mmCIF file of C-alpha atoms and ligand atoms in Angstrom:
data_model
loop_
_atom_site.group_PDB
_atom_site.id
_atom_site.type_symbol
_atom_site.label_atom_id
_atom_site.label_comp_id
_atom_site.label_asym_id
_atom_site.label_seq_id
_atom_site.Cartn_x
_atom_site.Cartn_y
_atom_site.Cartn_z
ATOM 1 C CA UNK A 1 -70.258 132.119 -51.437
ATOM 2 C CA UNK A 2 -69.124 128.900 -52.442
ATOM 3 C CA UNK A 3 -70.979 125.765 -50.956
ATOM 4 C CA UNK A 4 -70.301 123.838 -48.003
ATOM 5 C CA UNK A 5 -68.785 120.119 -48.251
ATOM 6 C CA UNK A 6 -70.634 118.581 -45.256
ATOM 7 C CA UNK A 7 -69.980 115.586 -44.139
ATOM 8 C CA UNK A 8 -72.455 113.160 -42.390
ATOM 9 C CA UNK A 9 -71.870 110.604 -39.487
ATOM 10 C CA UNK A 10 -74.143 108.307 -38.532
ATOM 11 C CA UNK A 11 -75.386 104.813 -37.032
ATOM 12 C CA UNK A 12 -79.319 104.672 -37.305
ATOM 13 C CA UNK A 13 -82.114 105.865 -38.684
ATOM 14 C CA UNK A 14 -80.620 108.901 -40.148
ATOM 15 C CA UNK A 15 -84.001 111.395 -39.445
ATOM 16 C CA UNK A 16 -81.831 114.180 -38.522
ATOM 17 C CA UNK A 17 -79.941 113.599 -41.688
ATOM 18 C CA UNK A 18 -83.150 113.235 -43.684
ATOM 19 C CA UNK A 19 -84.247 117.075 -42.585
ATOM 20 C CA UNK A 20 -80.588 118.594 -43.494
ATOM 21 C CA UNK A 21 -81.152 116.984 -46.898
ATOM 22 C CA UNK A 22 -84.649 118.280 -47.067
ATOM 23 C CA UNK A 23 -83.227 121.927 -46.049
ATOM 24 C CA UNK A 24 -80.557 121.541 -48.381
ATOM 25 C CA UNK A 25 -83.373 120.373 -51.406
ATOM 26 C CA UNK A 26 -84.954 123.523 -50.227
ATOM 27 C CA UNK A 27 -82.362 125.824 -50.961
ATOM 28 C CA UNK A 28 -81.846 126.543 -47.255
ATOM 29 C CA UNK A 29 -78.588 125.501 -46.425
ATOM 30 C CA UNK A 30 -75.646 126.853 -48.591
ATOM 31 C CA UNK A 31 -73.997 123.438 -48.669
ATOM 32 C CA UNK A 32 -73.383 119.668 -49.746
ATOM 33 C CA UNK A 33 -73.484 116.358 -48.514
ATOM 34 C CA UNK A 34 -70.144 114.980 -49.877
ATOM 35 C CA UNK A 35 -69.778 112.266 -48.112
ATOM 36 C CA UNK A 36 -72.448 109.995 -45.338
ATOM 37 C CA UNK A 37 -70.260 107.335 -43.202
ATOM 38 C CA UNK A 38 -71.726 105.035 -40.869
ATOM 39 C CA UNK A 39 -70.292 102.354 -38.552
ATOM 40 C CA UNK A 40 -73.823 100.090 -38.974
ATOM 41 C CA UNK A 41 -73.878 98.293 -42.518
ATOM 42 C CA UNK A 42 -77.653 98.370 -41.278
ATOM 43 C CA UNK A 43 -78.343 101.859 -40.781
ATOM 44 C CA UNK A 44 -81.199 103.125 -42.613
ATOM 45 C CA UNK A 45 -79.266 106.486 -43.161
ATOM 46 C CA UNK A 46 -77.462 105.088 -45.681
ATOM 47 C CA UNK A 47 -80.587 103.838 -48.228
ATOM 48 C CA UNK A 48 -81.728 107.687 -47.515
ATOM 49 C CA UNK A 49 -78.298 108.772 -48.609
ATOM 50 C CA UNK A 50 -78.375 106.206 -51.422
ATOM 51 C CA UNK A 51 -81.845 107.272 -52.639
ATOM 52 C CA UNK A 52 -81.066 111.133 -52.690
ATOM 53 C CA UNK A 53 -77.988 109.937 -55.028
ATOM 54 C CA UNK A 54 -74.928 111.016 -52.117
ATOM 55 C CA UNK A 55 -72.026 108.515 -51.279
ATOM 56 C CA UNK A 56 -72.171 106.578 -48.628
ATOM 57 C CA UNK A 57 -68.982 104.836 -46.798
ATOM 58 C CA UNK A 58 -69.846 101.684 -44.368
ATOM 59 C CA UNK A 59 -66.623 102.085 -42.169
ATOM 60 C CA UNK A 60 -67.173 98.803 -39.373
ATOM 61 C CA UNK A 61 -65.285 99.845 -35.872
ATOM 62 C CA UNK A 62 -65.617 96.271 -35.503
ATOM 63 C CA UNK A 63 -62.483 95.520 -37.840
ATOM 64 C CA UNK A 64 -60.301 97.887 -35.778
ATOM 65 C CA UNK A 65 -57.798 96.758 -33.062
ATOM 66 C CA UNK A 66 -58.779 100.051 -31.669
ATOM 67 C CA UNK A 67 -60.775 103.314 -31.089
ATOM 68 C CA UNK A 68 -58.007 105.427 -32.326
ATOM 69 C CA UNK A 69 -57.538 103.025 -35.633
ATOM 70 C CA UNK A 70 -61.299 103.641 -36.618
ATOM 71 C CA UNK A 71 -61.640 107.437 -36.199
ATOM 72 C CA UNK A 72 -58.456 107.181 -38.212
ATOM 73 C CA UNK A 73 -60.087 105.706 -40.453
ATOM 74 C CA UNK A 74 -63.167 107.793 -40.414
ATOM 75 C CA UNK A 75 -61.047 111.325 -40.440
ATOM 76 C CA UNK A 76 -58.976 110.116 -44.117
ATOM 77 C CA UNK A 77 -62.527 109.684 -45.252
ATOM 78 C CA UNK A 78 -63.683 112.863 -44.629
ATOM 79 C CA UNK A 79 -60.343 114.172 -45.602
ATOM 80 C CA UNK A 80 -60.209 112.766 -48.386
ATOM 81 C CA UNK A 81 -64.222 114.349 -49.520
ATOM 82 C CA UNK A 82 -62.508 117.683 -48.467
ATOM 83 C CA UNK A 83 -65.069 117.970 -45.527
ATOM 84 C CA UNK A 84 -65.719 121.619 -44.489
ATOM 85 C CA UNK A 85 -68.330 120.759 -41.603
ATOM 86 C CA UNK A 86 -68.669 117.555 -40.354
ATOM 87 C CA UNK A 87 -72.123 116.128 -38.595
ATOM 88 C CA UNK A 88 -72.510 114.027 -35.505
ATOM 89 C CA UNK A 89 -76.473 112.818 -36.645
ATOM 90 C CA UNK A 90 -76.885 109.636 -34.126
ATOM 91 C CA UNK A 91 -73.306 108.756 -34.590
ATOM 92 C CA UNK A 92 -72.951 106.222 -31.729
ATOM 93 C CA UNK A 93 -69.361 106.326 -30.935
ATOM 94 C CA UNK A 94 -67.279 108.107 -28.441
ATOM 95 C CA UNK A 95 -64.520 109.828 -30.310
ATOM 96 C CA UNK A 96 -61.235 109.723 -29.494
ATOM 97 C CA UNK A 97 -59.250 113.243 -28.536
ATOM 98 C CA UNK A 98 -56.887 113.288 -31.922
ATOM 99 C CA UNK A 99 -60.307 112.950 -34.053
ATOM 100 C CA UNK A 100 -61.923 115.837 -31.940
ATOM 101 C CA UNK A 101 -59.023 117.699 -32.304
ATOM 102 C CA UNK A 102 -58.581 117.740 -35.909
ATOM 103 C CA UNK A 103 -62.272 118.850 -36.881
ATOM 104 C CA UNK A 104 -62.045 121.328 -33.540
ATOM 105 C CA UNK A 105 -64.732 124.062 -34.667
ATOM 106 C CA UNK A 106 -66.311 122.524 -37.428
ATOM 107 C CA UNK A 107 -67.901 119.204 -35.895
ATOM 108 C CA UNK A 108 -71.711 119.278 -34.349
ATOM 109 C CA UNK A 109 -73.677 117.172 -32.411
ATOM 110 C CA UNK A 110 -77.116 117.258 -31.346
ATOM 111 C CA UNK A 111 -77.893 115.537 -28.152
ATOM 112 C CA UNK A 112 -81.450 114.690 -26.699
ATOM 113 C CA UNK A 113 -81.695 116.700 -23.459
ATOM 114 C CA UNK A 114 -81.054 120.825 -22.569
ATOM 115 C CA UNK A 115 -77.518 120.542 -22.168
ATOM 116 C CA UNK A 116 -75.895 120.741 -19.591
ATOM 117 C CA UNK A 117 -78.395 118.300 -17.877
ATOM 118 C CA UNK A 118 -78.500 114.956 -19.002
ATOM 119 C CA UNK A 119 -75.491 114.137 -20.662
ATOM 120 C CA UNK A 120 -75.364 110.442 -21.899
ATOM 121 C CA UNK A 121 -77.950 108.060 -22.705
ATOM 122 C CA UNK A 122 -81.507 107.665 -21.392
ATOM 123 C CA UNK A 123 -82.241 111.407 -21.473
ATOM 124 C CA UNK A 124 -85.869 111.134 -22.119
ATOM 125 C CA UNK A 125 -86.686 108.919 -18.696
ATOM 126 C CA UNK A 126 -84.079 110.836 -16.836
ATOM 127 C CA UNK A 127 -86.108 113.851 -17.636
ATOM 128 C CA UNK A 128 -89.555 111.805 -16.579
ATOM 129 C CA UNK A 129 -87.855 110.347 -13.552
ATOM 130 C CA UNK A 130 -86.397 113.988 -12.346
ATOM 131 C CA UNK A 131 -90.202 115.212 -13.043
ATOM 132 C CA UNK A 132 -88.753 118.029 -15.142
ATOM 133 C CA UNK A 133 -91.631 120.333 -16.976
ATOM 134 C CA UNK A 134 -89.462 121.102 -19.666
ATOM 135 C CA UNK A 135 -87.328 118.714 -21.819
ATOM 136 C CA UNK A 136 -86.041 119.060 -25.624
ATOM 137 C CA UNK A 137 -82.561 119.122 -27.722
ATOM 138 C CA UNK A 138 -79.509 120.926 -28.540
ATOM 139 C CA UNK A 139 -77.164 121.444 -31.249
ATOM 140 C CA UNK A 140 -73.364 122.021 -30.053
ATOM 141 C CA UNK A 141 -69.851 121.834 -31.133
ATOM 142 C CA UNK A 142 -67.692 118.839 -30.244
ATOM 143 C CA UNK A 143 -65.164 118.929 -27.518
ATOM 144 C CA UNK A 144 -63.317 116.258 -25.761
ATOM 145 C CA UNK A 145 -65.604 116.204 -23.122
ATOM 146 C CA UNK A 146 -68.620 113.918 -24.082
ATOM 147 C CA UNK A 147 -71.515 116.168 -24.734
ATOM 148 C CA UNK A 148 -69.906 119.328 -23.194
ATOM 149 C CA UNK A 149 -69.270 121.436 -26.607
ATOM 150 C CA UNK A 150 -70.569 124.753 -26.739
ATOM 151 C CA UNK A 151 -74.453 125.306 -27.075
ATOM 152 C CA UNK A 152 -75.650 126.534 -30.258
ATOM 153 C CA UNK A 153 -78.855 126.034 -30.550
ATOM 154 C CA UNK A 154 -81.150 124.590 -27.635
ATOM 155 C CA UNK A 155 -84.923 123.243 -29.039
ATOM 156 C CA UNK A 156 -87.611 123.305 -26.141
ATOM 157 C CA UNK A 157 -90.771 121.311 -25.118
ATOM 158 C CA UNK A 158 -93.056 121.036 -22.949
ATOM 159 C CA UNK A 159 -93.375 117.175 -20.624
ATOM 160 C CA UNK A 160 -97.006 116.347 -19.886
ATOM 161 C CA UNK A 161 -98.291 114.445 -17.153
ATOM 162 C CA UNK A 162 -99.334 111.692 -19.895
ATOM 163 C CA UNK A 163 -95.943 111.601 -20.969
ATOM 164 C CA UNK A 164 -94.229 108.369 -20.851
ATOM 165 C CA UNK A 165 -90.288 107.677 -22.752
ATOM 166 C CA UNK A 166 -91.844 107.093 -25.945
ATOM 167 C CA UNK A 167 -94.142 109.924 -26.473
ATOM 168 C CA UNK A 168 -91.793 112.012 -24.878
ATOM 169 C CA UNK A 169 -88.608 111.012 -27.323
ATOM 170 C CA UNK A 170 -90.930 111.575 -30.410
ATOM 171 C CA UNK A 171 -91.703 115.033 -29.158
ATOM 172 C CA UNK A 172 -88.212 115.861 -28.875
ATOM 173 C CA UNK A 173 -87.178 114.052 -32.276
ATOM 174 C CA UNK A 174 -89.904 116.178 -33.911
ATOM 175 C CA UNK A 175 -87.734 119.146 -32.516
ATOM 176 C CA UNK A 176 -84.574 118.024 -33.539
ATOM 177 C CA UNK A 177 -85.590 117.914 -37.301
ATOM 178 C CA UNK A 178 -86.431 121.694 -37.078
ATOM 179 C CA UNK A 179 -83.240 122.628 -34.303
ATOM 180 C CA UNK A 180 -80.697 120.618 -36.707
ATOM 181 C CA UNK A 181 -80.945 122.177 -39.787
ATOM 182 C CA UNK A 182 -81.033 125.401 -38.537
ATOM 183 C CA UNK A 183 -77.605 125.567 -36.910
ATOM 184 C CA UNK A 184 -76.617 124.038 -40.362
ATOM 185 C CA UNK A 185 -78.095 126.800 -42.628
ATOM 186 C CA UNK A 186 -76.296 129.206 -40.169
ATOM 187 C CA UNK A 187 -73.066 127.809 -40.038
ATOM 188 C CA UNK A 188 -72.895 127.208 -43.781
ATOM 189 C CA UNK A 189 -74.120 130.828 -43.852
ATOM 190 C CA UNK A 190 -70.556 132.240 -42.313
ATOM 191 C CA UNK A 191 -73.042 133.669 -39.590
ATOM 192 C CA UNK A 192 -71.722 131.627 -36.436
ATOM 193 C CA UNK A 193 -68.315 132.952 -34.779
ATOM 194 C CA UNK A 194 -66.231 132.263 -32.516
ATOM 195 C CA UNK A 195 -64.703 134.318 -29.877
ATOM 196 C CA UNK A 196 -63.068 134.739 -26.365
ATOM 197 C CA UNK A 197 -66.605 135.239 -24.980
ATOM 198 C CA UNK A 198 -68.706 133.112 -26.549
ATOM 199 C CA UNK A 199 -70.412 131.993 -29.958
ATOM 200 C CA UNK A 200 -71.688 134.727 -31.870
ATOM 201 C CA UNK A 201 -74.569 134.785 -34.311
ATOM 202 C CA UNK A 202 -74.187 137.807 -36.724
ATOM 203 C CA UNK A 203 -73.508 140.331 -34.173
ATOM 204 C CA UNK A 204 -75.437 138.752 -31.479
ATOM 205 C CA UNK A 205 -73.228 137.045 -28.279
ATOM 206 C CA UNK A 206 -75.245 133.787 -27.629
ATOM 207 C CA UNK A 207 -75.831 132.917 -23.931
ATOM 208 C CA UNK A 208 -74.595 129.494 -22.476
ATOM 209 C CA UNK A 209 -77.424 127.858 -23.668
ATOM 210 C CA UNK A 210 -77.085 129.018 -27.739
ATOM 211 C CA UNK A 211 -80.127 129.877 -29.346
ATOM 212 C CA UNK A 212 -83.543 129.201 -27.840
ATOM 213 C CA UNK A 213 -86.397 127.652 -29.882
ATOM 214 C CA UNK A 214 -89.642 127.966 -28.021
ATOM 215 C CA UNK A 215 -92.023 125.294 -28.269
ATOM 216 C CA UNK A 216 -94.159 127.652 -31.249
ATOM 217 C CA UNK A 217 -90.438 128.538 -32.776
HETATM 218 C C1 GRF B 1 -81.371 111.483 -32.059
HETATM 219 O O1 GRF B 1 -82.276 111.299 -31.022
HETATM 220 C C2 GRF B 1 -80.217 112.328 -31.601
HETATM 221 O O2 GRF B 1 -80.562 113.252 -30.633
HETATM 222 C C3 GRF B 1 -79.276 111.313 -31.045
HETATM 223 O O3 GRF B 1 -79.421 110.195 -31.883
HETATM 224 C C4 GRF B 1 -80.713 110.188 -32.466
HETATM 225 C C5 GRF B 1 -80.553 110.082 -33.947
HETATM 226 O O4 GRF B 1 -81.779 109.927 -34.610
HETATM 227 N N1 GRF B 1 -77.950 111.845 -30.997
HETATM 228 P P1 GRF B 1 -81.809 109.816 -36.195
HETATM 229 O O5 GRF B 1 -80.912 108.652 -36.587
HETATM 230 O O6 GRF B 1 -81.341 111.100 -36.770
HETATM 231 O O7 GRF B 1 -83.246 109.524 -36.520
#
């Protein structure tokens, strides 16, 4: 099976796409990085990148007249690296429909709360403030609708009374480094599928919420 040609999207830190290069390193994932893009100059993604010898491409939405003329932008550049699967990894941008569109089944997120709750920013205090007992992360496709995708793999655990944002977040990001590379290895696998019911994995019909990862998992 010949290797995937991922490409990565970012705007920060780049600690989600630190453990998919780690998996990949490890033999895990069946696939390459061809290709990380980020709309910060500053992001720190792009030194990891740099270090672990992948391109990088600063794309600025700044020097766009508009949303639509930087994901333009942004899909020729994946285009042009041939991009099989393409990685939301703390990308902050909303995407415009045409961009969705083009990379429809092939583009992942992961977002900080169980989806469907807490869509959106603030996730972790939202959680706090609801007095949830249970908070954590989930990998999905991309649809139009922001953070509505469907659920492929959901990471899970647990909020203590101590918790506050911070401790909380960590908890979760901890999570998201195991959750993240996990959908990847499947997907460059062949072993996620699509169908009128639902994502399958193998022969397996996920539920609505994907794949759960208990807080041992
Ligand atoms: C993560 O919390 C992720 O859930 C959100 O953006 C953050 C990215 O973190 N979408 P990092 O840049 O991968 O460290």
């Amino acid at each position: 099976m010949s290797l995937k040609r991922i490409a990565v999207l970012i705007s920060g830190s780049g600690s989600n796409l630190q453990a998919i290069m780690d998996a990949i390193d490890s033999g895990r994932i069946n696939g390459q990085i061809v290709q990380v893009i980020s709309n910060k100059a500053c992001a720190y993604g792009l030194e990891r990148a740099t270090k672990a010898g992948i391109p990088t491409t600063h794309i600025d939405h700044k020097a766009f007249a508009s949303r639509e003329m930087f994901d333009d932008e942004v899909r020729q550049c994946i285009d042009a690296h041939q991009a099989d699967l393409v990685i939301l990894a703390g990308f902050m941008r909303i995407l415009s429909p045409a961009f969705v569109q083009h990379f429809s089944g092939r583009m992942l997120n992961i977002h900080p709360s169980l989806l469907p709750k807490y869509k959106g920013l603030h996730t972790h205090k939202r959680a706090l403030a609801a007095g949830d007992k249970e908070h954590g992360c989930t990998v999905h496709f991309v649809t139009e609708e922001l953070d509505g995708g469907p659920l492929l793999v959901q990471a899970v655990v647990p909020i203590v009374t101590e918790d506050n944002e911070e401790s909380l977040q960590n908890r979760v990001h901890k999570r998201e480094h195991v959750a993240y590379p996990l959908a990847v290895e499947w997907i460059c696998a062949n072993r996620v599928h699509f169908s009128e019911n639902g994502i399958h994995l193998d022969d397996e019909l996920l539920d609505n919420s994907g794949f759960r990862l208990g807080y041992e998992a």
